[in-house]
Amino acid sequence: MGSMGHQARLSLGAAGTAVGSFTEAYEFISESVRKSLTIVDTGGIRGTRSHAAERTRDGTYSVAGTLRFHATPAMLDLVLPRILGANESTDTFALAEALPEFALLIDRVAKRFLYDGCQVNRATFRATAGGPLELDIDILGKSEAVSATAFPSITAPTDPPYVWQDCVCTVNGSARVVTEFELVIDNALNARFSNSQTATDIHSTDRIVTANITVPYTSAEVDLYGVNTGGAAAATFVFTNGNYSTTFSIAKLQIPDNSPVVESKGEILLQLQGTAKKSSTTNELVITHDSTP
């Protein structure tokens, strides 16, 4: 029988963690992290259109891809510091200028794949009416190692996922009816290759936080059209399930005009594509998260 995806497993750990020493287990939806190798070919003029194998060398390789999860309180405790940069401080997860490196271990059944020197390039939280809160984590890494060592004996947490009806959305001072939600934290990573086959450094070149929401266009939402630079206000997205809670707090959400249009006989919707901005000493995004049952 072939290697089946339902048998795969995934773990994250501190940079440099050996295959048998990982302790964080995750349930995941899919992953696309892979090594991509280049082959250097001289390609010169040699009296023929054929290319000789002897005139090639292995070049550099990159490590990149996406991990997709259903967001649960326990896993958010582990991944938020890697997304934002700062360690937890009494349920508060703040932005930091530097991002931590980590290791990623994927059991692809036939062999284990260890990716080291990883950082979070982009994190995307999304949800739609009736569905769970999903989290995509795009990573850049430095190296890949393939191992026959057994995956460690660890079990993924069984805490419940957040669903969209858990969320209360407050934008421009009022609670909103929202059918679709997407929050993106883009760290704008750039991998530098020097005299090495693998990336020698991964740099954060910027940070752009965006929040995209879809609301019905009614008299209760007309104030959200025209929330540009001068009218920008705070926004919060609060997920609560029993004692579990996660709050995304945006200092100023600037929403450029994007007129509602009539696309059908159905409901007219307002598509809001906002960018989070820092206001005075308050960073553009702070996440407060309590994973205690």
C-alpha positions as protocol buffer text, in pm:
chain_id: "A"
residue {
  index: 1
  type: MET
  ca { x: 0 y: 0 z: 0 }
}
residue {
  index: 2
  type: GLY
  ca { x: 119 y: 353 z: -74 }
}
residue {
  index: 3
  type: SER
  ca { x: 200 y: 618 z: 182 }
}
residue {
  index: 4
  type: MET
  ca { x: -136 y: 765 z: 282 }
}
residue {
  index: 5
  type: GLY
  ca { x: -187 y: 1127 z: 388 }
}
residue {
  index: 6
  type: HIS
  ca { x: -409 y: 1033 z: 682 }
}
residue {
  index: 7
  type: GLN
  ca { x: -104 y: 870 z: 843 }
}
residue {
  index: 8
  type: ALA
  ca { x: 110 y: 1185 z: 822 }
}
residue {
  index: 9
  type: ARG
  ca { x: 207 y: 1379 z: 1133 }
}
residue {
  index: 10
  type: LEU
  ca { x: 354 y: 1722 z: 1201 }
}
residue {
  index: 11
  type: SER
  ca { x: 547 y: 1892 z: 1478 }
}
residue {
  index: 12
  type: LEU
  ca { x: 720 y: 2223 z: 1545 }
}
residue {
  index: 13
  type: GLY
  ca { x: 1015 y: 2277 z: 1778 }
}
residue {
  index: 14
  type: ALA
  ca { x: 1299 y: 2508 z: 1859 }
}
residue {
  index: 15
  type: ALA
  ca { x: 1562 y: 2556 z: 1590 }
}
residue {
  index: 16
  type: GLY
  ca { x: 1810 y: 2270 z: 1595 }
}
residue {
  index: 17
  type: THR
  ca { x: 1573 y: 2014 z: 1750 }
}
residue {
  index: 18
  type: ALA
  ca { x: 1661 y: 1653 z: 1658 }
}
residue {
  index: 19
  type: VAL
  ca { x: 1397 y: 1429 z: 1499 }
}
residue {
  index: 20
  type: GLY
  ca { x: 1336 y: 1223 z: 1812 }
}
residue {
  index: 21
  type: SER
  ca { x: 1318 y: 1524 z: 2046 }
}
residue {
  index: 22
  type: PHE
  ca { x: 1012 y: 1713 z: 1917 }
}
residue {
  index: 23
  type: THR
  ca { x: 732 y: 1758 z: 2174 }
}
residue {
  index: 24
  type: GLU
  ca { x: 470 y: 1977 z: 1999 }
}
residue {
  index: 25
  type: ALA
  ca { x: 210 y: 1773 z: 1809 }
}
residue {
  index: 26
  type: TYR
  ca { x: -40 y: 1933 z: 1569 }
}
residue {
  index: 27
  type: GLU
  ca { x: -349 y: 1829 z: 1381 }
}
residue {
  index: 28
  type: PHE
  ca { x: -325 y: 1985 z: 1034 }
}
residue {
  index: 29
  type: ILE
  ca { x: -533 y: 2005 z: 718 }
}
residue {
  index: 30
  type: SER
  ca { x: -256 y: 2006 z: 459 }
}
residue {
  index: 31
  type: GLU
  ca { x: 104 y: 2110 z: 399 }
}
residue {
  index: 32
  type: SER
  ca { x: 305 y: 2209 z: 93 }
}
residue {
  index: 33
  type: VAL
  ca { x: 651 y: 2269 z: 242 }
}
residue {
  index: 34
  type: ARG
  ca { x: 922 y: 2146 z: 8 }
}
residue {
  index: 35
  type: LYS
  ca { x: 1283 y: 2178 z: -96 }
}
residue {
  index: 36
  type: SER
  ca { x: 1327 y: 2327 z: -444 }
}
residue {
  index: 37
  type: LEU
  ca { x: 1673 y: 2264 z: -592 }
}
residue {
  index: 38
  type: THR
  ca { x: 1822 y: 2442 z: -892 }
}
residue {
  index: 39
  type: ILE
  ca { x: 2066 y: 2276 z: -1132 }
}
residue {
  index: 40
  type: VAL
  ca { x: 2341 y: 2494 z: -1278 }
}
residue {
  index: 41
  type: ASP
  ca { x: 2404 y: 2428 z: -1649 }
}
residue {
  index: 42
  type: THR
  ca { x: 2687 y: 2606 z: -1833 }
}
residue {
  index: 43
  type: GLY
  ca { x: 2471 y: 2623 z: -2146 }
}
residue {
  index: 44
  type: GLY
  ca { x: 2754 y: 2760 z: -2363 }
}
residue {
  index: 45
  type: ILE
  ca { x: 2826 y: 2730 z: -2735 }
}
residue {
  index: 46
  type: ARG
  ca { x: 2973 y: 2389 z: -2814 }
}
residue {
  index: 47
  type: GLY
  ca { x: 2883 y: 2293 z: -3170 }
}
residue {
  index: 48
  type: THR
  ca { x: 2562 y: 2114 z: -3074 }
}
residue {
  index: 49
  type: ARG
  ca { x: 2224 y: 2182 z: -2923 }
}
residue {
  index: 50
  type: SER
  ca { x: 2265 y: 1893 z: -2679 }
}
residue {
  index: 51
  type: HIS
  ca { x: 2348 y: 1966 z: -2315 }
}
residue {
  index: 52
  type: ALA
  ca { x: 2613 y: 1748 z: -2148 }
}
residue {
  index: 53
  type: ALA
  ca { x: 2535 y: 1608 z: -1801 }
}
residue {
  index: 54
  type: GLU
  ca { x: 2904 y: 1650 z: -1710 }
}
residue {
  index: 55
  type: ARG
  ca { x: 2868 y: 2029 z: -1744 }
}
residue {
  index: 56
  type: THR
  ca { x: 2611 y: 2061 z: -1462 }
}
residue {
  index: 57
  type: ARG
  ca { x: 2626 y: 2112 z: -1087 }
}
residue {
  index: 58
  type: ASP
  ca { x: 2368 y: 2122 z: -810 }
}
residue {
  index: 59
  type: GLY
  ca { x: 2293 y: 2484 z: -730 }
}
residue {
  index: 60
  type: THR
  ca { x: 2120 y: 2643 z: -433 }
}
residue {
  index: 61
  type: TYR
  ca { x: 1791 y: 2523 z: -292 }
}
residue {
  index: 62
  type: SER
  ca { x: 1509 y: 2701 z: -115 }
}
residue {
  index: 63
  type: VAL
  ca { x: 1265 y: 2576 z: 148 }
}
residue {
  index: 64
  type: ALA
  ca { x: 914 y: 2719 z: 142 }
}
residue {
  index: 65
  type: GLY
  ca { x: 549 y: 2624 z: 166 }
}
residue {
  index: 66
  type: THR
  ca { x: 225 y: 2651 z: 360 }
}
residue {
  index: 67
  type: LEU
  ca { x: 87 y: 2475 z: 667 }
}
residue {
  index: 68
  type: ARG
  ca { x: -292 y: 2480 z: 700 }
}
residue {
  index: 69
  type: PHE
  ca { x: -467 y: 2429 z: 1034 }
}
residue {
  index: 70
  type: HIS
  ca { x: -801 y: 2466 z: 1204 }
}
residue {
  index: 71
  type: ALA
  ca { x: -721 y: 2724 z: 1473 }
}
residue {
  index: 72
  type: THR
  ca { x: -767 y: 2593 z: 1827 }
}
residue {
  index: 73
  type: PRO
  ca { x: -672 y: 2756 z: 2159 }
}
residue {
  index: 74
  type: ALA
  ca { x: -391 y: 2510 z: 2238 }
}
residue {
  index: 75
  type: MET
  ca { x: -218 y: 2540 z: 1902 }
}
residue {
  index: 76
  type: LEU
  ca { x: -248 y: 2920 z: 1899 }
}
residue {
  index: 77
  type: ASP
  ca { x: -52 y: 2931 z: 2226 }
}
residue {
  index: 78
  type: LEU
  ca { x: 235 y: 2761 z: 2043 }
}
residue {
  index: 79
  type: VAL
  ca { x: 231 y: 2938 z: 1705 }
}
residue {
  index: 80
  type: LEU
  ca { x: 145 y: 3301 z: 1793 }
}
residue {
  index: 81
  type: PRO
  ca { x: 497 y: 3386 z: 1921 }
}
residue {
  index: 82
  type: ARG
  ca { x: 640 y: 3253 z: 1595 }
}
residue {
  index: 83
  type: ILE
  ca { x: 396 y: 3461 z: 1390 }
}
residue {
  index: 84
  type: LEU
  ca { x: 426 y: 3787 z: 1585 }
}
residue {
  index: 85
  type: GLY
  ca { x: 779 y: 3765 z: 1726 }
}
residue {
  index: 86
  type: ALA
  ca { x: 726 y: 3822 z: 2099 }
}
residue {
  index: 87
  type: ASN
  ca { x: 677 y: 3560 z: 2368 }
}
residue {
  index: 88
  type: GLU
  ca { x: 351 y: 3549 z: 2561 }
}
residue {
  index: 89
  type: SER
  ca { x: 317 y: 3790 z: 2852 }
}
residue {
  index: 90
  type: THR
  ca { x: 15 y: 3697 z: 3067 }
}
residue {
  index: 91
  type: ASP
  ca { x: -208 y: 3599 z: 2773 }
}
residue {
  index: 92
  type: THR
  ca { x: -85 y: 3892 z: 2560 }
}
residue {
  index: 93
  type: PHE
  ca { x: 98 y: 3827 z: 2233 }
}
residue {
  index: 94
  type: ALA
  ca { x: 264 y: 4136 z: 2090 }
}
residue {
  index: 95
  type: LEU
  ca { x: 447 y: 4226 z: 1773 }
}
residue {
  index: 96
  type: ALA
  ca { x: 827 y: 4231 z: 1778 }
}
residue {
  index: 97
  type: GLU
  ca { x: 1087 y: 4347 z: 1529 }
}
residue {
  index: 98
  type: ALA
  ca { x: 1268 y: 4010 z: 1517 }
}
residue {
  index: 99
  type: LEU
  ca { x: 1110 y: 3673 z: 1445 }
}
residue {
  index: 100
  type: PRO
  ca { x: 1226 y: 3348 z: 1609 }
}
residue {
  index: 101
  type: GLU
  ca { x: 1363 y: 3061 z: 1405 }
}
residue {
  index: 102
  type: PHE
  ca { x: 1209 y: 2717 z: 1452 }
}
residue {
  index: 103
  type: ALA
  ca { x: 1229 y: 2363 z: 1317 }
}
residue {
  index: 104
  type: LEU
  ca { x: 951 y: 2179 z: 1136 }
}
residue {
  index: 105
  type: LEU
  ca { x: 919 y: 1799 z: 1134 }
}
residue {
  index: 106
  type: ILE
  ca { x: 680 y: 1629 z: 890 }
}
residue {
  index: 107
  type: ASP
  ca { x: 621 y: 1254 z: 892 }
}
residue {
  index: 108
  type: ARG
  ca { x: 541 y: 1167 z: 530 }
}
residue {
  index: 109
  type: VAL
  ca { x: 510 y: 802 z: 629 }
}
residue {
  index: 110
  type: ALA
  ca { x: 792 y: 651 z: 421 }
}
residue {
  index: 111
  type: LYS
  ca { x: 1045 y: 899 z: 568 }
}
residue {
  index: 112
  type: ARG
  ca { x: 1058 y: 1196 z: 805 }
}
residue {
  index: 113
  type: PHE
  ca { x: 1144 y: 1542 z: 665 }
}
residue {
  index: 114
  type: LEU
  ca { x: 1314 y: 1792 z: 895 }
}
residue {
  index: 115
  type: TYR
  ca { x: 1319 y: 2159 z: 794 }
}
residue {
  index: 116
  type: ASP
  ca { x: 1536 y: 2389 z: 1004 }
}
residue {
  index: 117
  type: GLY
  ca { x: 1595 y: 2763 z: 1028 }
}
residue {
  index: 118
  type: CYS
  ca { x: 1227 y: 2831 z: 953 }
}
residue {
  index: 119
  type: GLN
  ca { x: 1044 y: 3161 z: 1002 }
}
residue {
  index: 120
  type: VAL
  ca { x: 684 y: 3268 z: 941 }
}
residue {
  index: 121
  type: ASN
  ca { x: 661 y: 3467 z: 620 }
}
residue {
  index: 122
  type: ARG
  ca { x: 285 y: 3519 z: 632 }
}
residue {
  index: 123
  type: ALA
  ca { x: -3 y: 3407 z: 855 }
}
residue {
  index: 124
  type: THR
  ca { x: -362 y: 3418 z: 732 }
}
residue {
  index: 125
  type: PHE
  ca { x: -664 y: 3374 z: 959 }
}
residue {
  index: 126
  type: ARG
  ca { x: -991 y: 3324 z: 768 }
}
residue {
  index: 127
  type: ALA
  ca { x: -1348 y: 3218 z: 833 }
}
residue {
  index: 128
  type: THR
  ca { x: -1687 y: 3225 z: 664 }
}
residue {
  index: 129
  type: ALA
  ca { x: -2040 y: 3186 z: 797 }
}
residue {
  index: 130
  type: GLY
  ca { x: -2095 y: 2836 z: 932 }
}
residue {
  index: 131
  type: GLY
  ca { x: -1729 y: 2734 z: 911 }
}
residue {
  index: 132
  type: PRO
  ca { x: -1426 y: 2698 z: 1139 }
}
residue {
  index: 133
  type: LEU
  ca { x: -1148 y: 2952 z: 1185 }
}
residue {
  index: 134
  type: GLU
  ca { x: -863 y: 2842 z: 960 }
}
residue {
  index: 135
  type: LEU
  ca { x: -499 y: 2943 z: 983 }
}
residue {
  index: 136
  type: ASP
  ca { x: -251 y: 2925 z: 696 }
}
residue {
  index: 137
  type: ILE
  ca { x: 115 y: 2969 z: 789 }
}
residue {
  index: 138
  type: ASP
  ca { x: 352 y: 3035 z: 499 }
}
residue {
  index: 139
  type: ILE
  ca { x: 710 y: 2962 z: 598 }
}
residue {
  index: 140
  type: LEU
  ca { x: 1059 y: 3012 z: 463 }
}
residue {
  index: 141
  type: GLY
  ca { x: 1332 y: 2780 z: 584 }
}
residue {
  index: 142
  type: LYS
  ca { x: 1701 y: 2719 z: 537 }
}
residue {
  index: 143
  type: SER
  ca { x: 1759 y: 2344 z: 513 }
}
residue {
  index: 144
  type: GLU
  ca { x: 1597 y: 2005 z: 459 }
}
residue {
  index: 145
  type: ALA
  ca { x: 1712 y: 1670 z: 600 }
}
residue {
  index: 146
  type: VAL
  ca { x: 1543 y: 1336 z: 524 }
}
residue {
  index: 147
  type: SER
  ca { x: 1549 y: 1085 z: 810 }
}
residue {
  index: 148
  type: ALA
  ca { x: 1452 y: 725 z: 878 }
}
residue {
  index: 149
  type: THR
  ca { x: 1431 y: 798 z: 1252 }
}
residue {
  index: 150
  type: ALA
  ca { x: 1083 y: 729 z: 1391 }
}
residue {
  index: 151
  type: PHE
  ca { x: 848 y: 1019 z: 1459 }
}
residue {
  index: 152
  type: PRO
  ca { x: 836 y: 1087 z: 1834 }
}
residue {
  index: 153
  type: SER
  ca { x: 551 y: 943 z: 2040 }
}
residue {
  index: 154
  type: ILE
  ca { x: 347 y: 1262 z: 2083 }
}
residue {
  index: 155
  type: THR
  ca { x: -27 y: 1325 z: 2050 }
}
residue {
  index: 156
  type: ALA
  ca { x: -203 y: 1630 z: 1909 }
}
residue {
  index: 157
  type: PRO
  ca { x: -428 y: 1826 z: 2149 }
}
residue {
  index: 158
  type: THR
  ca { x: -801 y: 1754 z: 2135 }
}
residue {
  index: 159
  type: ASP
  ca { x: -936 y: 2098 z: 2228 }
}
residue {
  index: 160
  type: PRO
  ca { x: -1225 y: 2224 z: 2009 }
}
residue {
  index: 161
  type: PRO
  ca { x: -1168 y: 2461 z: 1715 }
}
residue {
  index: 162
  type: TYR
  ca { x: -1310 y: 2810 z: 1693 }
}
residue {
  index: 163
  type: VAL
  ca { x: -1601 y: 2858 z: 1453 }
}
residue {
  index: 164
  type: TRP
  ca { x: -1716 y: 3183 z: 1294 }
}
residue {
  index: 165
  type: GLN
  ca { x: -2025 y: 3215 z: 1514 }
}
residue {
  index: 166
  type: ASP
  ca { x: -1787 y: 3243 z: 1813 }
}
residue {
  index: 167
  type: CYS
  ca { x: -1676 y: 3586 z: 1688 }
}
residue {
  index: 168
  type: VAL
  ca { x: -1798 y: 3935 z: 1773 }
}
residue {
  index: 169
  type: CYS
  ca { x: -1665 y: 4192 z: 1522 }
}
residue {
  index: 170
  type: THR
  ca { x: -1645 y: 4556 z: 1626 }
}
residue {
  index: 171
  type: VAL
  ca { x: -1538 y: 4811 z: 1364 }
}
residue {
  index: 172
  type: ASN
  ca { x: -1558 y: 5188 z: 1394 }
}
residue {
  index: 173
  type: GLY
  ca { x: -1722 y: 5164 z: 1736 }
}
residue {
  index: 174
  type: SER
  ca { x: -2011 y: 4928 z: 1654 }
}
residue {
  index: 175
  type: ALA
  ca { x: -2063 y: 4551 z: 1643 }
}
residue {
  index: 176
  type: ARG
  ca { x: -2100 y: 4431 z: 1284 }
}
residue {
  index: 177
  type: VAL
  ca { x: -2271 y: 4146 z: 1103 }
}
residue {
  index: 178
  type: VAL
  ca { x: -1988 y: 3986 z: 904 }
}
residue {
  index: 179
  type: THR
  ca { x: -2021 y: 3698 z: 657 }
}
residue {
  index: 180
  type: GLU
  ca { x: -1652 y: 3659 z: 565 }
}
residue {
  index: 181
  type: PHE
  ca { x: -1333 y: 3743 z: 754 }
}
residue {
  index: 182
  type: GLU
  ca { x: -963 y: 3739 z: 671 }
}
residue {
  index: 183
  type: LEU
  ca { x: -674 y: 3875 z: 877 }
}
residue {
  index: 184
  type: VAL
  ca { x: -324 y: 3862 z: 725 }
}
residue {
  index: 185
  type: ILE
  ca { x: 8 y: 3924 z: 901 }
}
residue {
  index: 186
  type: ASP
  ca { x: 275 y: 3958 z: 634 }
}
residue {
  index: 187
  type: ASN
  ca { x: 633 y: 3967 z: 763 }
}
residue {
  index: 188
  type: ALA
  ca { x: 777 y: 4018 z: 413 }
}
residue {
  index: 189
  type: LEU
  ca { x: 1067 y: 3776 z: 455 }
}
residue {
  index: 190
  type: ASN
  ca { x: 1362 y: 3768 z: 220 }
}
residue {
  index: 191
  type: ALA
  ca { x: 1608 y: 3478 z: 206 }
}
residue {
  index: 192
  type: ARG
  ca { x: 1970 y: 3566 z: 130 }
}
residue {
  index: 193
  type: PHE
  ca { x: 2199 y: 3316 z: -41 }
}
residue {
  index: 194
  type: SER
  ca { x: 2573 y: 3376 z: -3 }
}
residue {
  index: 195
  type: ASN
  ca { x: 2854 y: 3125 z: -59 }
}
residue {
  index: 196
  type: SER
  ca { x: 2630 y: 2842 z: 60 }
}
residue {
  index: 197
  type: GLN
  ca { x: 2391 y: 2598 z: -103 }
}
residue {
  index: 198
  type: THR
  ca { x: 2124 y: 2691 z: 150 }
}
residue {
  index: 199
  type: ALA
  ca { x: 1996 y: 3029 z: 264 }
}
residue {
  index: 200
  type: THR
  ca { x: 2244 y: 3186 z: 504 }
}
residue {
  index: 201
  type: ASP
  ca { x: 2003 y: 3448 z: 640 }
}
residue {
  index: 202
  type: ILE
  ca { x: 1631 y: 3520 z: 637 }
}
residue {
  index: 203
  type: HIS
  ca { x: 1542 y: 3884 z: 696 }
}
residue {
  index: 204
  type: SER
  ca { x: 1212 y: 4053 z: 785 }
}
residue {
  index: 205
  type: THR
  ca { x: 1190 y: 4348 z: 546 }
}
residue {
  index: 206
  type: ASP
  ca { x: 851 y: 4488 z: 647 }
}
residue {
  index: 207
  type: ARG
  ca { x: 527 y: 4408 z: 830 }
}
residue {
  index: 208
  type: ILE
  ca { x: 185 y: 4461 z: 675 }
}
residue {
  index: 209
  type: VAL
  ca { x: -131 y: 4366 z: 863 }
}
residue {
  index: 210
  type: THR
  ca { x: -457 y: 4365 z: 670 }
}
residue {
  index: 211
  type: ALA
  ca { x: -814 y: 4283 z: 769 }
}
residue {
  index: 212
  type: ASN
  ca { x: -1071 y: 4204 z: 500 }
}
residue {
  index: 213
  type: ILE
  ca { x: -1436 y: 4164 z: 593 }
}
residue {
  index: 214
  type: THR
  ca { x: -1762 y: 4133 z: 401 }
}
residue {
  index: 215
  type: VAL
  ca { x: -2074 y: 4294 z: 548 }
}
residue {
  index: 216
  type: PRO
  ca { x: -2429 y: 4349 z: 419 }
}
residue {
  index: 217
  type: TYR
  ca { x: -2476 y: 4699 z: 283 }
}
residue {
  index: 218
  type: THR
  ca { x: -2760 y: 4837 z: 495 }
}
residue {
  index: 219
  type: SER
  ca { x: -2827 y: 5157 z: 687 }
}
residue {
  index: 220
  type: ALA
  ca { x: -2632 y: 5002 z: 978 }
}
residue {
  index: 221
  type: GLU
  ca { x: -2315 y: 4973 z: 768 }
}
residue {
  index: 222
  type: VAL
  ca { x: -2313 y: 5295 z: 566 }
}
residue {
  index: 223
  type: ASP
  ca { x: -2069 y: 5450 z: 815 }
}
residue {
  index: 224
  type: LEU
  ca { x: -1806 y: 5195 z: 704 }
}
residue {
  index: 225
  type: TYR
  ca { x: -1788 y: 5350 z: 358 }
}
residue {
  index: 226
  type: GLY
  ca { x: -1539 y: 5634 z: 367 }
}
residue {
  index: 227
  type: VAL
  ca { x: -1331 y: 5513 z: 662 }
}
residue {
  index: 228
  type: ASN
  ca { x: -1007 y: 5626 z: 499 }
}
residue {
  index: 229
  type: THR
  ca { x: -709 y: 5790 z: 667 }
}
residue {
  index: 230
  type: GLY
  ca { x: -897 y: 6053 z: 869 }
}
residue {
  index: 231
  type: GLY
  ca { x: -1191 y: 5838 z: 976 }
}
residue {
  index: 232
  type: ALA
  ca { x: -995 y: 5525 z: 1070 }
}
residue {
  index: 233
  type: ALA
  ca { x: -1087 y: 5379 z: 1408 }
}
residue {
  index: 234
  type: ALA
  ca { x: -1008 y: 5077 z: 1622 }
}
residue {
  index: 235
  type: ALA
  ca { x: -1134 y: 4729 z: 1535 }
}
residue {
  index: 236
  type: THR
  ca { x: -1158 y: 4410 z: 1739 }
}
residue {
  index: 237
  type: PHE
  ca { x: -1239 y: 4052 z: 1646 }
}
residue {
  index: 238
  type: VAL
  ca { x: -1319 y: 3849 z: 1957 }
}
residue {
  index: 239
  type: PHE
  ca { x: -1358 y: 3470 z: 1949 }
}
residue {
  index: 240
  type: THR
  ca { x: -1510 y: 3313 z: 2261 }
}
residue {
  index: 241
  type: ASN
  ca { x: -1592 y: 2948 z: 2329 }
}
residue {
  index: 242
  type: GLY
  ca { x: -1666 y: 2885 z: 2696 }
}
residue {
  index: 243
  type: ASN
  ca { x: -1354 y: 2989 z: 2887 }
}
residue {
  index: 244
  type: TYR
  ca { x: -1144 y: 2999 z: 2571 }
}
residue {
  index: 245
  type: SER
  ca { x: -1101 y: 3342 z: 2414 }
}
residue {
  index: 246
  type: THR
  ca { x: -887 y: 3508 z: 2146 }
}
residue {
  index: 247
  type: THR
  ca { x: -901 y: 3879 z: 2068 }
}
residue {
  index: 248
  type: PHE
  ca { x: -742 y: 4048 z: 1767 }
}
residue {
  index: 249
  type: SER
  ca { x: -712 y: 4419 z: 1851 }
}
residue {
  index: 250
  type: ILE
  ca { x: -628 y: 4668 z: 1574 }
}
residue {
  index: 251
  type: ALA
  ca { x: -526 y: 5020 z: 1674 }
}
residue {
  index: 252
  type: LYS
  ca { x: -641 y: 5194 z: 1355 }
}
residue {
  index: 253
  type: LEU
  ca { x: -805 y: 5022 z: 1059 }
}
residue {
  index: 254
  type: GLN
  ca { x: -779 y: 5230 z: 742 }
}
residue {
  index: 255
  type: ILE
  ca { x: -1033 y: 5118 z: 482 }
}
residue {
  index: 256
  type: PRO
  ca { x: -1000 y: 5281 z: 139 }
}
residue {
  index: 257
  type: ASP
  ca { x: -1324 y: 5347 z: -49 }
}
residue {
  index: 258
  type: ASN
  ca { x: -1445 y: 5039 z: -237 }
}
residue {
  index: 259
  type: SER
  ca { x: -1799 y: 5108 z: -354 }
}
residue {
  index: 260
  type: PRO
  ca { x: -2071 y: 4844 z: -308 }
}
residue {
  index: 261
  type: VAL
  ca { x: -2206 y: 4716 z: -639 }
}
residue {
  index: 262
  type: VAL
  ca { x: -2518 y: 4527 z: -749 }
}
residue {
  index: 263
  type: GLU
  ca { x: -2400 y: 4192 z: -886 }
}
residue {
  index: 264
  type: SER
  ca { x: -2730 y: 4005 z: -885 }
}
residue {
  index: 265
  type: LYS
  ca { x: -3084 y: 4004 z: -747 }
}
residue {
  index: 266
  type: GLY
  ca { x: -2940 y: 3894 z: -414 }
}
residue {
  index: 267
  type: GLU
  ca { x: -2813 y: 4093 z: -121 }
}
residue {
  index: 268
  type: ILE
  ca { x: -2586 y: 4391 z: -183 }
}
residue {
  index: 269
  type: LEU
  ca { x: -2258 y: 4345 z: 4 }
}
residue {
  index: 270
  type: LEU
  ca { x: -1983 y: 4583 z: 109 }
}
residue {
  index: 271
  type: GLN
  ca { x: -1630 y: 4447 z: 66 }
}
residue {
  index: 272
  type: LEU
  ca { x: -1398 y: 4612 z: 318 }
}
residue {
  index: 273
  type: GLN
  ca { x: -1023 y: 4576 z: 265 }
}
residue {
  index: 274
  type: GLY
  ca { x: -849 y: 4751 z: 553 }
}
residue {
  index: 275
  type: THR
  ca { x: -488 y: 4798 z: 660 }
}
residue {
  index: 276
  type: ALA
  ca { x: -396 y: 4806 z: 1029 }
}
residue {
  index: 277
  type: LYS
  ca { x: -180 y: 5099 z: 1137 }
}
residue {
  index: 278
  type: LYS
  ca { x: 10 y: 5180 z: 1454 }
}
residue {
  index: 279
  type: SER
  ca { x: -141 y: 5468 z: 1654 }
}
residue {
  index: 280
  type: SER
  ca { x: 93 y: 5663 z: 1884 }
}
residue {
  index: 281
  type: THR
  ca { x: 256 y: 5396 z: 2104 }
}
residue {
  index: 282
  type: THR
  ca { x: -7 y: 5129 z: 2033 }
}
residue {
  index: 283
  type: ASN
  ca { x: 106 y: 4875 z: 1775 }
}
residue {
  index: 284
  type: GLU
  ca { x: -113 y: 4796 z: 1477 }
}
residue {
  index: 285
  type: LEU
  ca { x: -205 y: 4455 z: 1619 }
}
residue {
  index: 286
  type: VAL
  ca { x: -215 y: 4295 z: 1963 }
}
residue {
  index: 287
  type: ILE
  ca { x: -355 y: 3947 z: 2024 }
}
residue {
  index: 288
  type: THR
  ca { x: -492 y: 3852 z: 2365 }
}
residue {
  index: 289
  type: HIS
  ca { x: -536 y: 3479 z: 2398 }
}
residue {
  index: 290
  type: ASP
  ca { x: -654 y: 3258 z: 2685 }
}
residue {
  index: 291
  type: SER
  ca { x: -624 y: 2885 z: 2620 }
}
residue {
  index: 292
  type: THR
  ca { x: -734 y: 2776 z: 2969 }
}
residue {
  index: 293
  type: PRO
  ca { x: -1038 y: 2543 z: 2950 }
}
